Short mmCIF file of C-alpha atoms and ligand atoms in Angstrom, two decimals:
data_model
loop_
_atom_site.label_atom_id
_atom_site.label_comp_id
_atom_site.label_asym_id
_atom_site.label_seq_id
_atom_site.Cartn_x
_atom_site.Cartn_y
_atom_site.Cartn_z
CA UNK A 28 -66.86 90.07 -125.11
CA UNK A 29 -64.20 88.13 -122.53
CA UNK A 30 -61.93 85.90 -124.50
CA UNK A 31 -60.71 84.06 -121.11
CA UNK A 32 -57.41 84.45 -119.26
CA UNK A 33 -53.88 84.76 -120.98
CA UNK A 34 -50.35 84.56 -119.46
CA UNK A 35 -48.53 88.10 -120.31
CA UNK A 36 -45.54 87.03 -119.21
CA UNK A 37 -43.03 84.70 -116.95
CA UNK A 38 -40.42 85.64 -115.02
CA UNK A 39 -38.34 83.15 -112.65
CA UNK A 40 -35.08 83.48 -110.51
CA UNK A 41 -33.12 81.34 -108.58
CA UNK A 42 -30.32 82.00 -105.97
CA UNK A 43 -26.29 82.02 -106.87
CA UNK A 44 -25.41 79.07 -104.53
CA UNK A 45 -25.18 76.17 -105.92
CA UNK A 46 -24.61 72.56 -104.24
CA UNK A 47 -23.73 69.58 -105.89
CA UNK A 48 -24.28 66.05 -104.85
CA UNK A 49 -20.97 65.34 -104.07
CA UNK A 50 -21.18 68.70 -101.79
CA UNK A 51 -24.43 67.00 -100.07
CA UNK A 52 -21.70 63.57 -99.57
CA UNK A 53 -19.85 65.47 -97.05
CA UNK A 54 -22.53 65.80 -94.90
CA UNK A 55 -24.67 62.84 -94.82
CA UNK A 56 -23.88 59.15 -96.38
CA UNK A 57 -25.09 59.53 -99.79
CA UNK A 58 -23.45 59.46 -103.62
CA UNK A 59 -24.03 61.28 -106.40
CA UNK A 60 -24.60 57.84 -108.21
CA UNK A 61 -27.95 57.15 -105.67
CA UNK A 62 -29.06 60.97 -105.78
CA UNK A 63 -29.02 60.83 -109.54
CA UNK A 64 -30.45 57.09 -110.49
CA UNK A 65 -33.17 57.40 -107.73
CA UNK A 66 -34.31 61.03 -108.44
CA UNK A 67 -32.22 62.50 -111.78
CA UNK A 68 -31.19 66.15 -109.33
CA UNK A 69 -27.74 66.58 -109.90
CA UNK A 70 -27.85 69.72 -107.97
CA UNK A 71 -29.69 72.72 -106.34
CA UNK A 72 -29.55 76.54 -105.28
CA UNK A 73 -29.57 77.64 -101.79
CA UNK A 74 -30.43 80.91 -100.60
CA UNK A 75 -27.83 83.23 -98.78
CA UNK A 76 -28.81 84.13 -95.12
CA UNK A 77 -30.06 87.07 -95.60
CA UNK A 78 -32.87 86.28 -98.64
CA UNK A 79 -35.62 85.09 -97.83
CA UNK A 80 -38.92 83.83 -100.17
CA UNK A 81 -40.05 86.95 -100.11
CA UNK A 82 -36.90 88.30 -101.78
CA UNK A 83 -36.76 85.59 -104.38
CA UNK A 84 -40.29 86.20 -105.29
CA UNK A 85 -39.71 90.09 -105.96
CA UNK A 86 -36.91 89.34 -108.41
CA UNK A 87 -38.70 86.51 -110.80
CA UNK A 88 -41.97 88.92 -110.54
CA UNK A 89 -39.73 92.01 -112.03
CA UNK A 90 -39.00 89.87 -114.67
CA UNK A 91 -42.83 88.93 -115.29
CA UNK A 92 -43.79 92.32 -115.35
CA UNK A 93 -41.01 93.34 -117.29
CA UNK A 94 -41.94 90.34 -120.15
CA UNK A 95 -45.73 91.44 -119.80
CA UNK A 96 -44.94 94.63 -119.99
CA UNK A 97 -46.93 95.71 -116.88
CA UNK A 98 -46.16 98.21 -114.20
CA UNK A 99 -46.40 97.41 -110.96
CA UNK A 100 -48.70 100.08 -109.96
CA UNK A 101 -51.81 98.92 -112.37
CA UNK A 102 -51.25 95.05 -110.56
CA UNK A 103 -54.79 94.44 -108.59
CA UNK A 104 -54.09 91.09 -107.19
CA UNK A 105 -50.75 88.70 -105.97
CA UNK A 106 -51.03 85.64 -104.89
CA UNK A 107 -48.14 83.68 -103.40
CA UNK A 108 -47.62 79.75 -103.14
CA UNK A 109 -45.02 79.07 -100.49
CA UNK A 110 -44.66 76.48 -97.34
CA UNK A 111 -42.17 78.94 -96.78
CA UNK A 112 -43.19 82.40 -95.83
CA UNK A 113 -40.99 85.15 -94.42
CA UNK A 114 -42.91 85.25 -91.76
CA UNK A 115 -46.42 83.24 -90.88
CA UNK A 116 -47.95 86.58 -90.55
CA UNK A 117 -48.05 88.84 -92.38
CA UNK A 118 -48.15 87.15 -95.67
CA UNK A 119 -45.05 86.92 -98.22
CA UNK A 120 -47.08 88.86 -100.66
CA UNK A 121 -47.61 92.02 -98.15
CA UNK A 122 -43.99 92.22 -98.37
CA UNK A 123 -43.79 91.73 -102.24
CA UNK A 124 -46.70 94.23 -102.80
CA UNK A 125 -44.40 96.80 -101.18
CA UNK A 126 -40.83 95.81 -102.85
CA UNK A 127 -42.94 96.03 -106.00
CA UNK A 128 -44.68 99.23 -105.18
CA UNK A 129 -47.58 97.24 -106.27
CA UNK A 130 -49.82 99.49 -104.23
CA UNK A 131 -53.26 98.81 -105.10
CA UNK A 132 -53.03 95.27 -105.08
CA UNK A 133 -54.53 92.92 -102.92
CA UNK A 134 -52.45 90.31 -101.76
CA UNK A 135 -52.39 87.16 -99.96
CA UNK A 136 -50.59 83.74 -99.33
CA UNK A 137 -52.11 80.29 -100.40
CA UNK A 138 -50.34 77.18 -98.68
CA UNK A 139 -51.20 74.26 -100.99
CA UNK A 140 -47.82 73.10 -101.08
CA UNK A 141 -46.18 71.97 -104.36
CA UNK A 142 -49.53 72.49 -105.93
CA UNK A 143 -49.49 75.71 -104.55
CA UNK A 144 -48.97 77.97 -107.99
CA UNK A 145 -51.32 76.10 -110.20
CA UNK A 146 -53.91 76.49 -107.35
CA UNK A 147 -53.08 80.22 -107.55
CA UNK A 148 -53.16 80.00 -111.42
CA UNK A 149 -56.77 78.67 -110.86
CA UNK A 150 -57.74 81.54 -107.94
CA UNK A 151 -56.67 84.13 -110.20
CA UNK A 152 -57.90 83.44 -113.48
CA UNK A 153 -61.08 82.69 -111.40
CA UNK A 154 -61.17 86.44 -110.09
CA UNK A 155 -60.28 87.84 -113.92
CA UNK A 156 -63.40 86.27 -115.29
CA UNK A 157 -65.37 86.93 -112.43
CA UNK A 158 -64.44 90.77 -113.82
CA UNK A 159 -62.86 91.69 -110.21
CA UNK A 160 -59.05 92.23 -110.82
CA UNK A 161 -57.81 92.97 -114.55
CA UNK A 162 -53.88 92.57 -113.64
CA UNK A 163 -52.74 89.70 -111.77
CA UNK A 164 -49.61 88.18 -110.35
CA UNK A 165 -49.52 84.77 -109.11
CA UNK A 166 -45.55 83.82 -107.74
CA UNK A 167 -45.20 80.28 -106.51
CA UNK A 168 -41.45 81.06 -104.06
CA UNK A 169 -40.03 78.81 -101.45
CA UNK A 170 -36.65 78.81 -99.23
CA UNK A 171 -36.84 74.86 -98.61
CA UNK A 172 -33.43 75.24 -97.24
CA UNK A 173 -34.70 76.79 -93.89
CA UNK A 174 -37.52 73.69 -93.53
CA UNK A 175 -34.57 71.36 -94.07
CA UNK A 176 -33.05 68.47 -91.55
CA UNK A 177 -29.76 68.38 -93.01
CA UNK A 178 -28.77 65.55 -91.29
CA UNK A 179 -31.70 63.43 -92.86
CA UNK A 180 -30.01 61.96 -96.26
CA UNK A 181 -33.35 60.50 -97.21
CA UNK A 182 -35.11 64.28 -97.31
CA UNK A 183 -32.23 66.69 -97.96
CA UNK A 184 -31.10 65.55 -101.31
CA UNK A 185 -34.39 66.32 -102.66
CA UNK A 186 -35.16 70.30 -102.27
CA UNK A 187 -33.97 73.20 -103.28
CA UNK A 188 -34.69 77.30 -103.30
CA UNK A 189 -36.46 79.48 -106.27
CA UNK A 190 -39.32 81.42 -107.45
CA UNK A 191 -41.00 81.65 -110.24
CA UNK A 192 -44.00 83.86 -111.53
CA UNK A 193 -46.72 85.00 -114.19
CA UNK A 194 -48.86 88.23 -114.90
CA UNK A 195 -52.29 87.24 -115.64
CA UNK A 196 -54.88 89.33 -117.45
CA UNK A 197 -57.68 89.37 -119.50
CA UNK A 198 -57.60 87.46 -123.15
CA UNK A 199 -57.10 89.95 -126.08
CA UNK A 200 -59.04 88.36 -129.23
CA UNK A 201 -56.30 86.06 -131.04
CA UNK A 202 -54.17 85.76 -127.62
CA UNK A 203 -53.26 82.38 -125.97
CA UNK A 204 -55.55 81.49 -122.98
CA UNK A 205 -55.97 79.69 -119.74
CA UNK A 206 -58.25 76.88 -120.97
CA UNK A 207 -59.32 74.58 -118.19
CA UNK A 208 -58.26 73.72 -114.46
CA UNK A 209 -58.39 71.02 -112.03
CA UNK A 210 -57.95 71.48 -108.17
CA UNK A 211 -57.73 68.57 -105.52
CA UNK A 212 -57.18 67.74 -102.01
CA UNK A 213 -57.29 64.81 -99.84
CA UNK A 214 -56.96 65.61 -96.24
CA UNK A 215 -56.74 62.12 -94.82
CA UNK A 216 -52.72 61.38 -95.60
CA UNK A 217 -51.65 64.51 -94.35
CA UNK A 218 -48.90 62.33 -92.20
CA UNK A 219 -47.09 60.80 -95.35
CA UNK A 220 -45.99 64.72 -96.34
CA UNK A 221 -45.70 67.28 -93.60
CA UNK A 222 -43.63 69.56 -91.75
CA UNK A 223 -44.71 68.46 -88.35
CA UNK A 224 -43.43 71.35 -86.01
CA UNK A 225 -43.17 75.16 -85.69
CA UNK A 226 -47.30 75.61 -86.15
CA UNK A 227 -49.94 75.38 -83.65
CA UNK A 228 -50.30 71.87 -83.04
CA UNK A 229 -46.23 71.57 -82.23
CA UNK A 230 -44.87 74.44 -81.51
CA UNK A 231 -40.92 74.93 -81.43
CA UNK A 232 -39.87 75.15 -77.46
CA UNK A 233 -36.70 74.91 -75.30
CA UNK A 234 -37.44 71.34 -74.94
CA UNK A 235 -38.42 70.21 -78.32
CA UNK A 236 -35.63 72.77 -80.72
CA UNK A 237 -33.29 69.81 -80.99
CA UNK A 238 -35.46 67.82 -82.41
CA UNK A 239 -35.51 68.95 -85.83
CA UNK A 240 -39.82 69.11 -85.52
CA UNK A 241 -40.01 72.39 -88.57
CA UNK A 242 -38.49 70.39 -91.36
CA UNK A 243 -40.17 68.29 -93.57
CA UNK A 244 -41.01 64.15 -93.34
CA UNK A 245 -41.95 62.16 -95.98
CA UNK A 246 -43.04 58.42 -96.53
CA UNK A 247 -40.67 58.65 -99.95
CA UNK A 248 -42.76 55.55 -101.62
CA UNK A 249 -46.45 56.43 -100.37
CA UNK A 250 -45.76 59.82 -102.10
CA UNK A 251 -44.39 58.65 -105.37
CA UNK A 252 -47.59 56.03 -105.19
CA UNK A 253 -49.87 58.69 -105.18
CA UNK A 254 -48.11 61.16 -106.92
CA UNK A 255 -48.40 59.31 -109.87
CA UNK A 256 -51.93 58.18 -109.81
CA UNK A 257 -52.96 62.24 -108.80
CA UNK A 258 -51.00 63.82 -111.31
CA UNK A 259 -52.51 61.11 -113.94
CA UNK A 260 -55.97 61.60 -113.47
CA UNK A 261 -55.23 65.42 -113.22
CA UNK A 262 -53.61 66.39 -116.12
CA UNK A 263 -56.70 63.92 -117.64
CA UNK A 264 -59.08 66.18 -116.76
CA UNK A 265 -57.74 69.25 -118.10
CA UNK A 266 -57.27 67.35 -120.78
CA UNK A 267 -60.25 66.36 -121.47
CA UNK A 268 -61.94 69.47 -120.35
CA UNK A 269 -60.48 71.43 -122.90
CA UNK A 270 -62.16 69.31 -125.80
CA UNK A 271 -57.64 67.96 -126.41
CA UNK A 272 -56.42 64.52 -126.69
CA UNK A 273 -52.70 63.75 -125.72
CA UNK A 274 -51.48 64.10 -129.09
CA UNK A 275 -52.63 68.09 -129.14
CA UNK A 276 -50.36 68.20 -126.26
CA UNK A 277 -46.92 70.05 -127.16
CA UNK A 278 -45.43 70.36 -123.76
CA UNK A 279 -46.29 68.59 -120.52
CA UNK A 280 -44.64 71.12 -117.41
CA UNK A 281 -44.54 68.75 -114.29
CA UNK A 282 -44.11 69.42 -110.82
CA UNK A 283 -39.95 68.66 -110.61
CA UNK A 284 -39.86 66.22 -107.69
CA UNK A 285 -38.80 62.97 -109.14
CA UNK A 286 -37.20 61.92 -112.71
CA UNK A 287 -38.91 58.26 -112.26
CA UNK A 288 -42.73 60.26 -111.20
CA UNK A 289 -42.04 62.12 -114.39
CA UNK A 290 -41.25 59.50 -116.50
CA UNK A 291 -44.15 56.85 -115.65
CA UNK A 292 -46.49 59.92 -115.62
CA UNK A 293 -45.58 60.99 -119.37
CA UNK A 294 -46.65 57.20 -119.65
CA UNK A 295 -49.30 57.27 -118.33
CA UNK A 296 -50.87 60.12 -120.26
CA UNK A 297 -49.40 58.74 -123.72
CA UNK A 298 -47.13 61.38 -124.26
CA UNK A 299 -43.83 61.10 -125.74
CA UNK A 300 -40.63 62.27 -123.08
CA UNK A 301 -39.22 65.12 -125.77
CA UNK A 302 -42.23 66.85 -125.45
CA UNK A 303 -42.39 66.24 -121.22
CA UNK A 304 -40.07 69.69 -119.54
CA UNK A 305 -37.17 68.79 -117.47
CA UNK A 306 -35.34 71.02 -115.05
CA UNK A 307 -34.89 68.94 -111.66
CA UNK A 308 -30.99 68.06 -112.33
CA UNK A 309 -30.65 71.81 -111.96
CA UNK A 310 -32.83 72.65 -108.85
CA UNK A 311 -34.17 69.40 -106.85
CA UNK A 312 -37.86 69.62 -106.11
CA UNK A 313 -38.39 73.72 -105.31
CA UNK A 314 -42.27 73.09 -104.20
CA UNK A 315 -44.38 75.97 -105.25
CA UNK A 316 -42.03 77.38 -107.22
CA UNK A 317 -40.73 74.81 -109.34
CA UNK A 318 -43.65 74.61 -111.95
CA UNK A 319 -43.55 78.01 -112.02
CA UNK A 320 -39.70 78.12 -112.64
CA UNK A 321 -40.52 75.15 -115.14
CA UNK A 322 -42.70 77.81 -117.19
CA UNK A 323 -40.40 80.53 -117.29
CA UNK A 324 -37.87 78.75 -118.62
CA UNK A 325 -39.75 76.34 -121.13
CA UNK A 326 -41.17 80.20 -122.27
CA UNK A 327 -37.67 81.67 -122.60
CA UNK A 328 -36.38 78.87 -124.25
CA UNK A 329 -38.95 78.70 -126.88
CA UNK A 330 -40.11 75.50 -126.34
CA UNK A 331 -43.66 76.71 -126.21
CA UNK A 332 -44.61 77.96 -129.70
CA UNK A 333 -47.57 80.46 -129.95
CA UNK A 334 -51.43 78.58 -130.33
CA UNK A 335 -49.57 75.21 -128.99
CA UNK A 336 -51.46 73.55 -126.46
CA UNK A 337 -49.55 72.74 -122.94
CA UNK A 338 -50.40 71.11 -119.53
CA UNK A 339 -48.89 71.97 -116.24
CA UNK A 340 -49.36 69.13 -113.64
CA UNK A 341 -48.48 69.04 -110.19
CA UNK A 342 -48.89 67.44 -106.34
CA UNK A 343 -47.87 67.96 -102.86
CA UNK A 344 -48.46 67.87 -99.45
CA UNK A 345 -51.92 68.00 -98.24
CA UNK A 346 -52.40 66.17 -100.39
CA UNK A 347 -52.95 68.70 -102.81
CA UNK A 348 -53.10 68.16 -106.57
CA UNK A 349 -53.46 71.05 -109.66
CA UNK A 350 -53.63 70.64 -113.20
CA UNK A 351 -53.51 73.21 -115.81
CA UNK A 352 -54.35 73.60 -120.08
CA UNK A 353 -53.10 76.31 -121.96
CA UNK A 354 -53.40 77.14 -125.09
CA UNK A 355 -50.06 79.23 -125.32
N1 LIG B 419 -28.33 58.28 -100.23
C1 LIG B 419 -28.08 56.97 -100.11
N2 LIG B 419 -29.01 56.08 -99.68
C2 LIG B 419 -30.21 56.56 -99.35
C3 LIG B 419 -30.55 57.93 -99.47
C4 LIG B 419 -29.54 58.79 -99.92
N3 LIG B 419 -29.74 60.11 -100.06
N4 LIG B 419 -31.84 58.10 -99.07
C5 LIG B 419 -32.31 56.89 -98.75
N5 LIG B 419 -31.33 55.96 -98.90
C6 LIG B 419 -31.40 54.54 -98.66
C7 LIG B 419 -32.48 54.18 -97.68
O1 LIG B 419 -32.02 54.31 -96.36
C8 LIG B 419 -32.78 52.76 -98.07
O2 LIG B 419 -31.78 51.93 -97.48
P1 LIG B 419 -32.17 50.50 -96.89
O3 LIG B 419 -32.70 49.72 -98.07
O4 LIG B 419 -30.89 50.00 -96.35
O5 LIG B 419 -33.23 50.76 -95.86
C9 LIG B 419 -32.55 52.73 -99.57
O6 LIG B 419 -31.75 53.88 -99.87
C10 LIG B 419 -33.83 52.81 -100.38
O7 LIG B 419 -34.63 53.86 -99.87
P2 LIG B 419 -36.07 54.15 -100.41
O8 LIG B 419 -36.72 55.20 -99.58
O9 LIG B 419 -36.77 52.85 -100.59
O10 LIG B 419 -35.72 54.75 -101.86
P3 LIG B 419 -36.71 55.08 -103.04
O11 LIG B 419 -36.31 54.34 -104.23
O12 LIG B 419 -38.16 55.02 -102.59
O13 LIG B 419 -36.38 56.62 -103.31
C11 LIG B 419 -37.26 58.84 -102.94
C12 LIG B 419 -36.61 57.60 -102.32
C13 LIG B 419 -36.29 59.41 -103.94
C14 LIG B 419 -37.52 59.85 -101.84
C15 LIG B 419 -38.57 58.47 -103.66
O14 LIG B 419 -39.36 57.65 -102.84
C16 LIG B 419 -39.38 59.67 -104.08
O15 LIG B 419 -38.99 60.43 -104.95
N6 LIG B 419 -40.60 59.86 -103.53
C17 LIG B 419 -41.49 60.95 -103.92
C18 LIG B 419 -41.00 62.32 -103.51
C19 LIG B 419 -41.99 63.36 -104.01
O16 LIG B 419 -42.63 63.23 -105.03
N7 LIG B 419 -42.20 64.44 -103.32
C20 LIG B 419 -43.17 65.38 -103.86
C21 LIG B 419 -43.71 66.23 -102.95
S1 LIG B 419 -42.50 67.09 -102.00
C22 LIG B 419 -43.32 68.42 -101.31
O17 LIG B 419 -44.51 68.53 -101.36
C23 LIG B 419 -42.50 69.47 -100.63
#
């Protein structure tokens, strides 16, 4: 008898460095006054040098583990969101697997941007059910810093570095479950959210380096536009796939881009803002990993109570959207 997909555990960690607004005011024309009215981050962390995505991911996942109580030798499956691998091959979680001695694991990097964990979330519990994999650890981790332009004031204010992570497995009877998912993409505004160098189609060169081509662009407005409509008729259809109306809804996680998206989207879906998570004054918009980070801490802090119902919503560049039910 399968009684679905439950969350074991969270685990999330974020680097020591932090930088405030004012710090950002020293290096490109900007206040804390417009950081904070236009997006609500009041700060971020920024990886040292010498830690990379991969590094961040391996600490939030020991924590998962350790919550779920799961060694790292029965894992069967990691999957890590990031825009920002170590290394574009081989994949971020080859180099988890082995900090984690997570030997017989399979793992493998999705690139669905800030979407990118709840699109894992989906993968996974997809592979559970399907009776494949019993253990499984899904890390959304990104070093933003190094896709950066820090002399862009309309870009840098907005990102920041983290990871966060969950052990999936099988539903015990009684336990809290994965109850529905949504997935999206539309391909055709890839240009109004991208990082338009370093791949195949620019590469970086002699010529081009100055240029500032591997950090990421964004059309600020087109994005909120559609941020806001996608994560709308997202979280809807988790919603309503999992037989809830808003008002079973205890906690709404959103992807941590924008205070204003967050607001007119707990609108929008008729949910009151004390029961909408909040974390982006701390850490700016951390991509894959800040729904993930969102979890963990909403988790640690209690503010999900066992058998409540919650919704994780996010979107990114692609355009990629994800949705998520839970019953906790
Ligand atoms: N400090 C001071 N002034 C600034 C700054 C800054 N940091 N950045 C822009 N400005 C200026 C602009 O130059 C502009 O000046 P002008 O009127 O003289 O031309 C003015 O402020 C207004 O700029 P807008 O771009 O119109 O500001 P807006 O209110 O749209 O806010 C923002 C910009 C915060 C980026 C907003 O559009 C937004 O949050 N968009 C969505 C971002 C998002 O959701 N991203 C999610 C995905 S990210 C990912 O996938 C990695």
């Amino acid at each position: 008898m399968t009684h679905g997909v439950t969350i074991a555990g969270t685990g999330s960690y974020v680097p020591e460095k932090i930088v405030t607004n004012d710090d950002l005011s020293k290096i490109v024309d900007t206040t804390d006054e417009w950081i904070v009215t236009r997006t609500g981050i009041k700060e971020r962390r920024i990886a040292a040098e010498n830690e990379s995505s991969s590094d961040l991911a391996t600490q939030a996942a020991l924590k998962a583990l350790e919550q779920s109580n799961t060694k790292a030798e029965d894992l069967e499956l990691i999957i890590i969101a990031t825009i920002t691998p170590d290394t574009l091959t081989p994949s971020t979680a080859a180099y988890v697997q082995t900090n984690l001695g997570a030997h017989k694991a399979v793992a493998f990097d999705i690139s669905a941007a800030c979407a990118g964990f709840v699109y894992a979330m989906k993968i996974a519990t997809n592979m559970i059910n399907g009776g494949s994999v019993k253990n499984a650890l899904i890390i959304g981790a990104e070093k933003l810093s190094c896709v950066t332009n820090w002399t862009d004031r309309t870009t840098c204010v907005l990102f920041g570095d983290g990871a966060g992570a969950a052990v999936l497995r099988p539903a015990e009877e009684g336990e809290g479950r994965i109850l529905a998912t949504d997935i999206g993409t539309d391909g055709t505004q890839t240009k109004i959210l991208n990082i338009p160098g370093g791949g195949s189609a620019c590469p970086t060169t002699p010529e081009n380096i100055h240029e500032n081509l591997a950090t990421l662009t964004m059309s600020g407005k087109e994005v909120f536009k559609q941020a806001v409509t996608r994560m709308r008729d997202s979280a809807n259809t988790v919603i309503e796939r999992a037989n809830l109306t808003p008002e079973d809804i205890s906690l709404v996680i959103p992807h941590q881009a924008n205070l204003r998206i967050i607001d007119a989207i707990a609108d929008r879906l008729a949910v009151p803002n004390d029961r909408v998570f909040v974390n982006l004054h701390k850490y700016g918009n951390t991509s894959a990993a800040a729904i993930a980070i969102a979890l963990d801490e909403a988790n640690r802090e209690g503010k999900i109570k066992k058998g409540e119902n919650l919704v994780m919503v996010a979107f990114g560049a692609g355009l990629t959207w994800a949705a998520a039910a839970i019953e906790w």
